[in-house]
Amino acid sequence: MFAAIRRIIERETKLAVPAARLTPHANLYDLGLTPFGAVLVLVAIEREFKIEFTRALLTRETAASMASIAHAIDSLQTPSPAAETPRCAA
């Protein structure tokens, strides 16, 4: 997953370091990520992973690092227990 996130960051933004050198917890804003760049990254992430960020995840914190982006992706790809369909006994 981090390889795909790095590729998107490299394509959508201009940071102070190449995306290949980013560590998972590096603060992307400290490295030059702008609010507009964060939007571009999150939209590209949605396309790549076929997800849609909820309003609660559309925050500065979600785009702050590759780890926070990966966590948001995981939270959207993992079904919540409430979303599971109960089975009927036949």
PDB file of N, CA and C in Angstrom, residues 6-58:
ATOM      1  N   ARG A   6       3.124   6.364  -2.129  1.00  0.00           N
ATOM      2  CA  ARG A   6       4.321   7.110  -2.557  1.00  0.00           C
ATOM      3  C   ARG A   6       4.198   7.554  -4.015  1.00  0.00           C
ATOM      4  N   ARG A   7       3.747   6.643  -4.857  1.00  0.00           N
ATOM      5  CA  ARG A   7       3.597   6.943  -6.289  1.00  0.00           C
ATOM      6  C   ARG A   7       2.625   8.114  -6.492  1.00  0.00           C
ATOM      7  N   ILE A   8       1.531   8.106  -5.755  1.00  0.00           N
ATOM      8  CA  ILE A   8       0.537   9.175  -5.865  1.00  0.00           C
ATOM      9  C   ILE A   8       1.110  10.492  -5.350  1.00  0.00           C
ATOM     10  N   ILE A   9       1.799  10.460  -4.229  1.00  0.00           N
ATOM     11  CA  ILE A   9       2.411  11.669  -3.684  1.00  0.00           C
ATOM     12  C   ILE A   9       3.411  12.243  -4.681  1.00  0.00           C
ATOM     13  N   GLU A  10       4.221  11.379  -5.275  1.00  0.00           N
ATOM     14  CA  GLU A  10       5.225  11.824  -6.253  1.00  0.00           C
ATOM     15  C   GLU A  10       4.550  12.478  -7.463  1.00  0.00           C
ATOM     16  N   ARG A  11       3.447  11.889  -7.905  1.00  0.00           N
ATOM     17  CA  ARG A  11       2.757  12.384  -9.098  1.00  0.00           C
ATOM     18  C   ARG A  11       1.973  13.668  -8.836  1.00  0.00           C
ATOM     19  N   GLU A  12       1.386  13.788  -7.659  1.00  0.00           N
ATOM     20  CA  GLU A  12       0.446  14.879  -7.392  1.00  0.00           C
ATOM     21  C   GLU A  12       1.038  16.081  -6.664  1.00  0.00           C
ATOM     22  N   THR A  13       2.230  15.939  -6.075  1.00  0.00           N
ATOM     23  CA  THR A  13       2.778  17.023  -5.266  1.00  0.00           C
ATOM     24  C   THR A  13       4.243  17.275  -5.581  1.00  0.00           C
ATOM     25  N   LYS A  14       4.731  18.364  -5.071  1.00  0.00           N
ATOM     26  CA  LYS A  14       6.161  18.696  -5.127  1.00  0.00           C
ATOM     27  C   LYS A  14       6.616  18.901  -3.690  1.00  0.00           C
ATOM     28  N   LEU A  15       7.303  17.919  -3.135  1.00  0.00           N
ATOM     29  CA  LEU A  15       7.789  18.016  -1.764  1.00  0.00           C
ATOM     30  C   LEU A  15       9.281  18.318  -1.751  1.00  0.00           C
ATOM     31  N   ALA A  16       9.797  18.612  -0.558  1.00  0.00           N
ATOM     32  CA  ALA A  16      11.210  18.950  -0.391  1.00  0.00           C
ATOM     33  C   ALA A  16      12.119  17.736  -0.599  1.00  0.00           C
ATOM     34  N   VAL A  17      11.560  16.533  -0.505  1.00  0.00           N
ATOM     35  CA  VAL A  17      12.332  15.312  -0.732  1.00  0.00           C
ATOM     36  C   VAL A  17      11.562  14.429  -1.713  1.00  0.00           C
ATOM     37  N   PRO A  18      12.262  13.559  -2.445  1.00  0.00           N
ATOM     38  CA  PRO A  18      11.550  12.628  -3.327  1.00  0.00           C
ATOM     39  C   PRO A  18      10.664  11.691  -2.507  1.00  0.00           C
ATOM     40  N   ALA A  19       9.535  11.338  -3.046  1.00  0.00           N
ATOM     41  CA  ALA A  19       8.601  10.462  -2.336  1.00  0.00           C
ATOM     42  C   ALA A  19       9.245   9.123  -1.990  1.00  0.00           C
ATOM     43  N   ALA A  20      10.176   8.670  -2.780  1.00  0.00           N
ATOM     44  CA  ALA A  20      10.850   7.392  -2.515  1.00  0.00           C
ATOM     45  C   ALA A  20      11.604   7.417  -1.188  1.00  0.00           C
ATOM     46  N   ARG A  21      11.961   8.591  -0.704  1.00  0.00           N
ATOM     47  CA  ARG A  21      12.718   8.709   0.551  1.00  0.00           C
ATOM     48  C   ARG A  21      11.832   8.975   1.763  1.00  0.00           C
ATOM     49  N   LEU A  22      10.536   9.049   1.562  1.00  0.00           N
ATOM     50  CA  LEU A  22       9.621   9.318   2.669  1.00  0.00           C
ATOM     51  C   LEU A  22       9.512   8.108   3.595  1.00  0.00           C
ATOM     52  N   THR A  23       9.481   8.388   4.888  1.00  0.00           N
ATOM     53  CA  THR A  23       9.175   7.342   5.857  1.00  0.00           C
ATOM     54  C   THR A  23       7.679   7.397   6.129  1.00  0.00           C
ATOM     55  N   PRO A  24       7.086   6.312   6.603  1.00  0.00           N
ATOM     56  CA  PRO A  24       5.636   6.300   6.808  1.00  0.00           C
ATOM     57  C   PRO A  24       5.107   7.427   7.695  1.00  0.00           C
ATOM     58  N   HIS A  25       5.886   7.850   8.693  1.00  0.00           N
ATOM     59  CA  HIS A  25       5.378   8.860   9.629  1.00  0.00           C
ATOM     60  C   HIS A  25       5.928  10.261   9.357  1.00  0.00           C
ATOM     61  N   ALA A  26       6.631  10.458   8.257  1.00  0.00           N
ATOM     62  CA  ALA A  26       7.141  11.792   7.917  1.00  0.00           C
ATOM     63  C   ALA A  26       5.963  12.745   7.725  1.00  0.00           C
ATOM     64  N   ASN A  27       6.064  13.933   8.306  1.00  0.00           N
ATOM     65  CA  ASN A  27       4.997  14.924   8.190  1.00  0.00           C
ATOM     66  C   ASN A  27       5.071  15.574   6.808  1.00  0.00           C
ATOM     67  N   LEU A  28       4.084  15.285   5.979  1.00  0.00           N
ATOM     68  CA  LEU A  28       4.070  15.777   4.602  1.00  0.00           C
ATOM     69  C   LEU A  28       3.929  17.295   4.543  1.00  0.00           C
ATOM     70  N   TYR A  29       3.234  17.879   5.506  1.00  0.00           N
ATOM     71  CA  TYR A  29       3.091  19.340   5.527  1.00  0.00           C
ATOM     72  C   TYR A  29       4.430  20.007   5.824  1.00  0.00           C
ATOM     73  N   ASP A  30       5.213  19.414   6.715  1.00  0.00           N
ATOM     74  CA  ASP A  30       6.547  19.954   7.003  1.00  0.00           C
ATOM     75  C   ASP A  30       7.459  19.877   5.775  1.00  0.00           C
ATOM     76  N   LEU A  31       7.162  18.953   4.877  1.00  0.00           N
ATOM     77  CA  LEU A  31       7.975  18.759   3.673  1.00  0.00           C
ATOM     78  C   LEU A  31       7.437  19.530   2.472  1.00  0.00           C
ATOM     79  N   GLY A  32       6.413  20.356   2.687  1.00  0.00           N
ATOM     80  CA  GLY A  32       5.930  21.217   1.620  1.00  0.00           C
ATOM     81  C   GLY A  32       4.556  20.914   1.064  1.00  0.00           C
ATOM     82  N   LEU A  33       3.842  19.940   1.622  1.00  0.00           N
ATOM     83  CA  LEU A  33       2.488  19.653   1.140  1.00  0.00           C
ATOM     84  C   LEU A  33       1.589  20.845   1.436  1.00  0.00           C
ATOM     85  N   THR A  34       0.884  21.302   0.429  1.00  0.00           N
ATOM     86  CA  THR A  34      -0.060  22.408   0.580  1.00  0.00           C
ATOM     87  C   THR A  34      -1.474  21.847   0.744  1.00  0.00           C
ATOM     88  N   PRO A  35      -2.422  22.657   1.213  1.00  0.00           N
ATOM     89  CA  PRO A  35      -3.808  22.176   1.287  1.00  0.00           C
ATOM     90  C   PRO A  35      -4.332  21.710  -0.078  1.00  0.00           C
ATOM     91  N   PHE A  36      -3.997  22.432  -1.135  1.00  0.00           N
ATOM     92  CA  PHE A  36      -4.429  22.016  -2.473  1.00  0.00           C
ATOM     93  C   PHE A  36      -3.776  20.686  -2.852  1.00  0.00           C
ATOM     94  N   GLY A  37      -2.501  20.539  -2.543  1.00  0.00           N
ATOM     95  CA  GLY A  37      -1.806  19.282  -2.807  1.00  0.00           C
ATOM     96  C   GLY A  37      -2.425  18.129  -2.041  1.00  0.00           C
ATOM     97  N   ALA A  38      -2.853  18.387  -0.801  1.00  0.00           N
ATOM     98  CA  ALA A  38      -3.500  17.350   0.006  1.00  0.00           C
ATOM     99  C   ALA A  38      -4.801  16.893  -0.661  1.00  0.00           C
ATOM    100  N   VAL A  39      -5.569  17.843  -1.191  1.00  0.00           N
ATOM    101  CA  VAL A  39      -6.808  17.491  -1.903  1.00  0.00           C
ATOM    102  C   VAL A  39      -6.486  16.628  -3.121  1.00  0.00           C
ATOM    103  N   LEU A  40      -5.473  17.021  -3.876  1.00  0.00           N
ATOM    104  CA  LEU A  40      -5.091  16.231  -5.057  1.00  0.00           C
ATOM    105  C   LEU A  40      -4.688  14.813  -4.667  1.00  0.00           C
ATOM    106  N   VAL A  41      -3.927  14.692  -3.594  1.00  0.00           N
ATOM    107  CA  VAL A  41      -3.496  13.365  -3.129  1.00  0.00           C
ATOM    108  C   VAL A  41      -4.703  12.539  -2.698  1.00  0.00           C
ATOM    109  N   LEU A  42      -5.591  13.111  -1.903  1.00  0.00           N
ATOM    110  CA  LEU A  42      -6.738  12.351  -1.417  1.00  0.00           C
ATOM    111  C   LEU A  42      -7.681  11.940  -2.540  1.00  0.00           C
ATOM    112  N   VAL A  43      -7.885  12.796  -3.521  1.00  0.00           N
ATOM    113  CA  VAL A  43      -8.730  12.437  -4.669  1.00  0.00           C
ATOM    114  C   VAL A  43      -8.078  11.295  -5.460  1.00  0.00           C
ATOM    115  N   ALA A  44      -6.773  11.367  -5.658  1.00  0.00           N
ATOM    116  CA  ALA A  44      -6.060  10.303  -6.377  1.00  0.00           C
ATOM    117  C   ALA A  44      -6.093   8.995  -5.581  1.00  0.00           C
ATOM    118  N   ILE A  45      -6.018   9.088  -4.254  1.00  0.00           N
ATOM    119  CA  ILE A  45      -6.118   7.897  -3.403  1.00  0.00           C
ATOM    120  C   ILE A  45      -7.495   7.256  -3.566  1.00  0.00           C
ATOM    121  N   GLU A  46      -8.529   8.079  -3.577  1.00  0.00           N
ATOM    122  CA  GLU A  46      -9.887   7.544  -3.774  1.00  0.00           C
ATOM    123  C   GLU A  46      -9.981   6.768  -5.091  1.00  0.00           C
ATOM    124  N   ARG A  47      -9.447   7.347  -6.141  1.00  0.00           N
ATOM    125  CA  ARG A  47      -9.486   6.675  -7.444  1.00  0.00           C
ATOM    126  C   ARG A  47      -8.691   5.368  -7.421  1.00  0.00           C
ATOM    127  N   GLU A  48      -7.482   5.436  -6.902  1.00  0.00           N
ATOM    128  CA  GLU A  48      -6.583   4.277  -6.896  1.00  0.00           C
ATOM    129  C   GLU A  48      -7.151   3.106  -6.092  1.00  0.00           C
ATOM    130  N   PHE A  49      -7.697   3.411  -4.926  1.00  0.00           N
ATOM    131  CA  PHE A  49      -8.166   2.353  -4.022  1.00  0.00           C
ATOM    132  C   PHE A  49      -9.674   2.117  -4.113  1.00  0.00           C
ATOM    133  N   LYS A  50     -10.342   2.838  -4.998  1.00  0.00           N
ATOM    134  CA  LYS A  50     -11.789   2.693  -5.196  1.00  0.00           C
ATOM    135  C   LYS A  50     -12.551   2.820  -3.870  1.00  0.00           C
ATOM    136  N   ILE A  51     -12.257   3.927  -3.195  1.00  0.00           N
ATOM    137  CA  ILE A  51     -12.908   4.248  -1.925  1.00  0.00           C
ATOM    138  C   ILE A  51     -13.432   5.679  -2.004  1.00  0.00           C
ATOM    139  N   GLU A  52     -14.203   6.063  -1.002  1.00  0.00           N
ATOM    140  CA  GLU A  52     -14.638   7.455  -0.894  1.00  0.00           C
ATOM    141  C   GLU A  52     -14.451   7.881   0.556  1.00  0.00           C
ATOM    142  N   PHE A  53     -13.628   8.908   0.752  1.00  0.00           N
ATOM    143  CA  PHE A  53     -13.389   9.400   2.102  1.00  0.00           C
ATOM    144  C   PHE A  53     -14.663   9.988   2.673  1.00  0.00           C
ATOM    145  N   THR A  54     -14.960   9.654   3.913  1.00  0.00           N
ATOM    146  CA  THR A  54     -16.098  10.245   4.607  1.00  0.00           C
ATOM    147  C   THR A  54     -15.721  11.665   5.011  1.00  0.00           C
ATOM    148  N   ARG A  55     -16.711  12.447   5.358  1.00  0.00           N
ATOM    149  CA  ARG A  55     -16.430  13.828   5.805  1.00  0.00           C
ATOM    150  C   ARG A  55     -15.503  13.829   7.005  1.00  0.00           C
ATOM    151  N   ALA A  56     -15.667  12.852   7.876  1.00  0.00           N
ATOM    152  CA  ALA A  56     -14.839  12.788   9.078  1.00  0.00           C
ATOM    153  C   ALA A  56     -13.368  12.562   8.750  1.00  0.00           C
ATOM    154  N   LEU A  57     -13.082  11.958   7.592  1.00  0.00           N
ATOM    155  CA  LEU A  57     -11.702  11.681   7.202  1.00  0.00           C
ATOM    156  C   LEU A  57     -11.103  12.772   6.320  1.00  0.00           C
ATOM    157  N   LEU A  58     -11.896  13.699   5.881  1.00  0.00           N
ATOM    158  CA  LEU A  58     -11.379  14.779   5.036  1.00  0.00           C
ATOM    159  C   LEU A  58     -10.798  15.878   5.915  1.00  0.00           C
TER     160      LEU A  58
END
